[in-house]
Amino acid sequence: LILRAEGLRGDRTTPVDEQIDADGDGVDDTSQDAVAHQKADGFYLMAQYYWDRYWNVGYRYDDTDPALQMAQQAADPDPPVRDRANAGLDQIRANTIWVTHFTSEFNRWRLQYSNRDTNFPLDGGKTSEDLLLLQWIFAMGPHGAHKY
């Protein structure tokens, strides 16, 4: 049995030059310094069980908060922050199961099913999708054990 988990977090602030048309004539009149703030985080948990040399089954749970971005004026002492707490929990969650058969050390077949739920309240709400994948992975060509 193999258990894996990983967590990721990103928090980035980038200066942005924001042009402002103060009088509405179509020509930028002033320039203000602004900040683009971007946050993202997520994690996964995975379990994989090999019941013999040629077969394994697995399960993976993913929970991701995609990168959210909002330009904030540097002069604002209390800028609004668009994050999970006040944006309505933008999230992507997925449950995946699979079975893998190794036909040789150079060939394997995998049948995988995933159910993915997304929640973007500011962009239309919840959606769900089901994916069924059949994967064939093979290796060919020279390798260290043989000289060709």
PDB file of C-alpha atoms in Angstrom:
ATOM      1  CA  LEU A   1       0.000   0.000   0.000  1.00  0.00           C
ATOM      2  CA  ILE A   2       1.351   3.422  -0.977  1.00  0.00           C
ATOM      3  CA  LEU A   3      -0.064   6.601   0.590  1.00  0.00           C
ATOM      4  CA  ARG A   4       0.766  10.051  -0.741  1.00  0.00           C
ATOM      5  CA  ALA A   5      -0.311  13.590   0.066  1.00  0.00           C
ATOM      6  CA  GLU A   6       0.818  16.999  -1.074  1.00  0.00           C
ATOM      7  CA  GLY A   7      -0.268  20.553  -0.343  1.00  0.00           C
ATOM      8  CA  LEU A   8       0.493  23.651  -2.401  1.00  0.00           C
ATOM      9  CA  ARG A   9       0.039  27.344  -1.671  1.00  0.00           C
ATOM     10  CA  GLY A  10       0.821  30.360  -3.804  1.00  0.00           C
ATOM     11  CA  ASP A  11       0.624  34.025  -2.842  1.00  0.00           C
ATOM     12  CA  ARG A  12       2.002  36.570  -5.284  1.00  0.00           C
ATOM     13  CA  THR A  13       1.856  40.372  -5.472  1.00  0.00           C
ATOM     14  CA  THR A  14       2.825  42.118  -8.707  1.00  0.00           C
ATOM     15  CA  PRO A  15       3.015  45.891  -9.331  1.00  0.00           C
ATOM     16  CA  VAL A  16       0.703  47.097 -12.096  1.00  0.00           C
ATOM     17  CA  ASP A  17       0.662  50.516 -13.790  1.00  0.00           C
ATOM     18  CA  GLU A  18      -3.026  51.469 -13.935  1.00  0.00           C
ATOM     19  CA  GLN A  19      -4.037  54.184 -16.407  1.00  0.00           C
ATOM     20  CA  ILE A  20      -7.118  56.265 -15.513  1.00  0.00           C
ATOM     21  CA  ASP A  21      -9.302  58.376 -17.809  1.00  0.00           C
ATOM     22  CA  ALA A  22     -10.536  60.907 -15.204  1.00  0.00           C
ATOM     23  CA  ASP A  23     -12.575  63.191 -17.496  1.00  0.00           C
ATOM     24  CA  GLY A  24     -14.048  60.517 -19.799  1.00  0.00           C
ATOM     25  CA  ASP A  25     -12.590  61.880 -23.056  1.00  0.00           C
ATOM     26  CA  GLY A  26     -10.948  58.576 -24.017  1.00  0.00           C
ATOM     27  CA  VAL A  27      -7.428  59.786 -23.169  1.00  0.00           C
ATOM     28  CA  ASP A  28      -5.652  58.563 -20.047  1.00  0.00           C
ATOM     29  CA  ASP A  29      -5.124  61.532 -17.719  1.00  0.00           C
ATOM     30  CA  THR A  30      -3.436  60.028 -14.682  1.00  0.00           C
ATOM     31  CA  SER A  31      -1.507  56.968 -13.718  1.00  0.00           C
ATOM     32  CA  GLN A  32      -1.765  55.222 -10.364  1.00  0.00           C
ATOM     33  CA  ASP A  33       0.330  52.496  -8.903  1.00  0.00           C
ATOM     34  CA  ALA A  34      -1.754  49.414  -8.269  1.00  0.00           C
ATOM     35  CA  VAL A  35      -1.083  45.902  -7.106  1.00  0.00           C
ATOM     36  CA  ALA A  36      -2.307  42.648  -8.637  1.00  0.00           C
ATOM     37  CA  HIS A  37      -2.656  40.128  -5.841  1.00  0.00           C
ATOM     38  CA  GLN A  38      -3.006  36.443  -6.690  1.00  0.00           C
ATOM     39  CA  LYS A  39      -3.629  33.502  -4.358  1.00  0.00           C
ATOM     40  CA  ALA A  40      -3.966  29.796  -5.060  1.00  0.00           C
ATOM     41  CA  ASP A  41      -3.858  26.692  -2.919  1.00  0.00           C
ATOM     42  CA  GLY A  42      -4.765  23.044  -2.997  1.00  0.00           C
ATOM     43  CA  PHE A  43      -3.937  19.533  -1.901  1.00  0.00           C
ATOM     44  CA  TYR A  44      -4.365  15.911  -2.857  1.00  0.00           C
ATOM     45  CA  LEU A  45      -4.546  12.627  -0.963  1.00  0.00           C
ATOM     46  CA  MET A  46      -3.827   9.347  -2.740  1.00  0.00           C
ATOM     47  CA  ALA A  47      -3.782   5.649  -1.900  1.00  0.00           C
ATOM     48  CA  GLN A  48      -2.497   2.957  -4.285  1.00  0.00           C
ATOM     49  CA  TYR A  49      -2.538  -0.778  -3.611  1.00  0.00           C
ATOM     50  CA  TYR A  50      -0.505  -3.378  -5.570  1.00  0.00           C
ATOM     51  CA  TRP A  51      -2.066  -6.806  -5.072  1.00  0.00           C
ATOM     52  CA  ASP A  52       0.585  -8.442  -7.254  1.00  0.00           C
ATOM     53  CA  ARG A  53       3.371  -7.480  -9.632  1.00  0.00           C
ATOM     54  CA  TYR A  54       1.028  -6.773 -12.560  1.00  0.00           C
ATOM     55  CA  TRP A  55      -2.060  -5.119 -11.001  1.00  0.00           C
ATOM     56  CA  ASN A  56      -2.833  -2.112  -8.826  1.00  0.00           C
ATOM     57  CA  VAL A  57      -5.860  -0.032  -7.872  1.00  0.00           C
ATOM     58  CA  GLY A  58      -5.913   3.510  -6.578  1.00  0.00           C
ATOM     59  CA  TYR A  59      -7.953   6.405  -5.271  1.00  0.00           C
ATOM     60  CA  ARG A  60      -7.143  10.127  -5.310  1.00  0.00           C
ATOM     61  CA  TYR A  61      -8.949  13.127  -3.819  1.00  0.00           C
ATOM     62  CA  ASP A  62      -8.094  16.622  -5.118  1.00  0.00           C
ATOM     63  CA  ASP A  63      -9.191  19.940  -3.608  1.00  0.00           C
ATOM     64  CA  THR A  64      -7.997  23.069  -5.417  1.00  0.00           C
ATOM     65  CA  ASP A  65      -8.697  26.764  -5.063  1.00  0.00           C
ATOM     66  CA  PRO A  66      -7.725  28.299  -8.409  1.00  0.00           C
ATOM     67  CA  ALA A  67      -5.707  31.488  -8.699  1.00  0.00           C
ATOM     68  CA  LEU A  68      -7.861  34.510  -7.985  1.00  0.00           C
ATOM     69  CA  GLN A  69      -6.719  37.930  -9.035  1.00  0.00           C
ATOM     70  CA  MET A  70      -7.862  41.451  -8.299  1.00  0.00           C
ATOM     71  CA  ALA A  71      -6.161  44.793  -8.977  1.00  0.00           C
ATOM     72  CA  GLN A  72      -6.078  46.875  -5.823  1.00  0.00           C
ATOM     73  CA  GLN A  73      -5.170  50.527  -5.604  1.00  0.00           C
ATOM     74  CA  ALA A  74      -2.143  51.019  -3.400  1.00  0.00           C
ATOM     75  CA  ALA A  75      -3.671  54.179  -1.880  1.00  0.00           C
ATOM     76  CA  ASP A  76      -6.699  52.305  -0.473  1.00  0.00           C
ATOM     77  CA  PRO A  77      -5.969  51.662   3.227  1.00  0.00           C
ATOM     78  CA  ASP A  78      -8.405  48.732   3.346  1.00  0.00           C
ATOM     79  CA  PRO A  79      -8.453  47.216  -0.158  1.00  0.00           C
ATOM     80  CA  PRO A  80     -11.026  44.528  -0.922  1.00  0.00           C
ATOM     81  CA  VAL A  81      -9.464  41.084  -1.175  1.00  0.00           C
ATOM     82  CA  ARG A  82     -11.106  38.474  -3.375  1.00  0.00           C
ATOM     83  CA  ASP A  83     -10.295  35.204  -1.680  1.00  0.00           C
ATOM     84  CA  ARG A  84     -12.142  32.103  -0.510  1.00  0.00           C
ATOM     85  CA  ALA A  85     -13.570  33.884   2.504  1.00  0.00           C
ATOM     86  CA  ASN A  86     -15.536  36.504   0.566  1.00  0.00           C
ATOM     87  CA  ALA A  87     -15.745  35.200  -3.005  1.00  0.00           C
ATOM     88  CA  GLY A  88     -17.982  32.258  -2.206  1.00  0.00           C
ATOM     89  CA  LEU A  89     -15.456  29.424  -2.055  1.00  0.00           C
ATOM     90  CA  ASP A  90     -14.247  29.076  -5.651  1.00  0.00           C
ATOM     91  CA  GLN A  91     -13.159  25.441  -5.724  1.00  0.00           C
ATOM     92  CA  ILE A  92     -12.439  22.419  -7.858  1.00  0.00           C
ATOM     93  CA  ARG A  93     -12.840  19.034  -6.161  1.00  0.00           C
ATOM     94  CA  ALA A  94     -12.253  15.656  -7.771  1.00  0.00           C
ATOM     95  CA  ASN A  95     -12.533  11.993  -6.805  1.00  0.00           C
ATOM     96  CA  THR A  96     -10.655   9.519  -9.003  1.00  0.00           C
ATOM     97  CA  ILE A  97     -10.382   5.732  -8.991  1.00  0.00           C
ATOM     98  CA  TRP A  98      -8.307   3.536 -11.306  1.00  0.00           C
ATOM     99  CA  VAL A  99      -7.096   0.060 -12.044  1.00  0.00           C
ATOM    100  CA  THR A 100      -3.728  -0.507 -13.754  1.00  0.00           C
ATOM    101  CA  HIS A 101      -2.411  -3.636 -15.458  1.00  0.00           C
ATOM    102  CA  PHE A 102       1.305  -3.939 -16.258  1.00  0.00           C
ATOM    103  CA  THR A 103       1.622  -6.283 -19.244  1.00  0.00           C
ATOM    104  CA  SER A 104       5.427  -5.978 -19.033  1.00  0.00           C
ATOM    105  CA  GLU A 105       7.982  -3.588 -17.602  1.00  0.00           C
ATOM    106  CA  PHE A 106       7.542  -1.467 -20.775  1.00  0.00           C
ATOM    107  CA  ASN A 107       3.742  -1.591 -21.153  1.00  0.00           C
ATOM    108  CA  ARG A 108       0.804  -0.728 -18.961  1.00  0.00           C
ATOM    109  CA  TRP A 109      -2.931  -0.158 -19.360  1.00  0.00           C
ATOM    110  CA  ARG A 110      -4.989   2.004 -17.021  1.00  0.00           C
ATOM    111  CA  LEU A 111      -8.760   2.428 -16.784  1.00  0.00           C
ATOM    112  CA  GLN A 112      -9.656   5.520 -14.779  1.00  0.00           C
ATOM    113  CA  TYR A 113     -12.895   7.195 -13.668  1.00  0.00           C
ATOM    114  CA  SER A 114     -13.020  10.764 -12.297  1.00  0.00           C
ATOM    115  CA  ASN A 115     -15.857  12.860 -10.944  1.00  0.00           C
ATOM    116  CA  ARG A 116     -15.013  16.570 -10.815  1.00  0.00           C
ATOM    117  CA  ASP A 117     -17.150  19.235  -9.147  1.00  0.00           C
ATOM    118  CA  THR A 118     -16.459  22.926  -9.654  1.00  0.00           C
ATOM    119  CA  ASN A 119     -17.944  25.840  -7.762  1.00  0.00           C
ATOM    120  CA  PHE A 120     -17.442  29.345  -9.159  1.00  0.00           C
ATOM    121  CA  PRO A 121     -20.226  31.469  -7.579  1.00  0.00           C
ATOM    122  CA  LEU A 122     -19.187  34.671  -9.346  1.00  0.00           C
ATOM    123  CA  ASP A 123     -19.038  32.909 -12.737  1.00  0.00           C
ATOM    124  CA  GLY A 124     -22.235  30.888 -12.795  1.00  0.00           C
ATOM    125  CA  GLY A 125     -22.212  28.441  -9.916  1.00  0.00           C
ATOM    126  CA  LYS A 126     -21.675  24.718  -9.599  1.00  0.00           C
ATOM    127  CA  THR A 127     -20.956  22.206 -12.330  1.00  0.00           C
ATOM    128  CA  SER A 128     -20.098  18.516 -12.283  1.00  0.00           C
ATOM    129  CA  GLU A 129     -18.458  16.296 -14.871  1.00  0.00           C
ATOM    130  CA  ASP A 130     -17.611  12.628 -15.150  1.00  0.00           C
ATOM    131  CA  LEU A 131     -14.555  11.407 -17.062  1.00  0.00           C
ATOM    132  CA  LEU A 132     -13.729   7.873 -18.153  1.00  0.00           C
ATOM    133  CA  LEU A 133     -10.191   7.397 -19.478  1.00  0.00           C
ATOM    134  CA  LEU A 134      -8.408   4.447 -21.022  1.00  0.00           C
ATOM    135  CA  GLN A 135      -4.648   4.932 -21.071  1.00  0.00           C
ATOM    136  CA  TRP A 136      -1.931   2.880 -22.768  1.00  0.00           C
ATOM    137  CA  ILE A 137       1.612   3.751 -21.745  1.00  0.00           C
ATOM    138  CA  PHE A 138       4.562   2.115 -23.443  1.00  0.00           C
ATOM    139  CA  ALA A 139       8.293   2.586 -23.767  1.00  0.00           C
ATOM    140  CA  MET A 140      10.343   1.794 -26.837  1.00  0.00           C
ATOM    141  CA  GLY A 141      13.851   2.344 -28.028  1.00  0.00           C
ATOM    142  CA  PRO A 142      17.297   1.719 -26.588  1.00  0.00           C
ATOM    143  CA  HIS A 143      17.827   1.574 -22.854  1.00  0.00           C
ATOM    144  CA  GLY A 144      20.699   0.718 -20.527  1.00  0.00           C
ATOM    145  CA  ALA A 145      20.135  -3.053 -20.445  1.00  0.00           C
ATOM    146  CA  HIS A 146      20.767  -3.614 -24.180  1.00  0.00           C
ATOM    147  CA  LYS A 147      23.094  -2.185 -26.796  1.00  0.00           C
ATOM    148  CA  TYR A 148      21.394  -1.509 -30.134  1.00  0.00           C
TER     149      TYR A 148
END
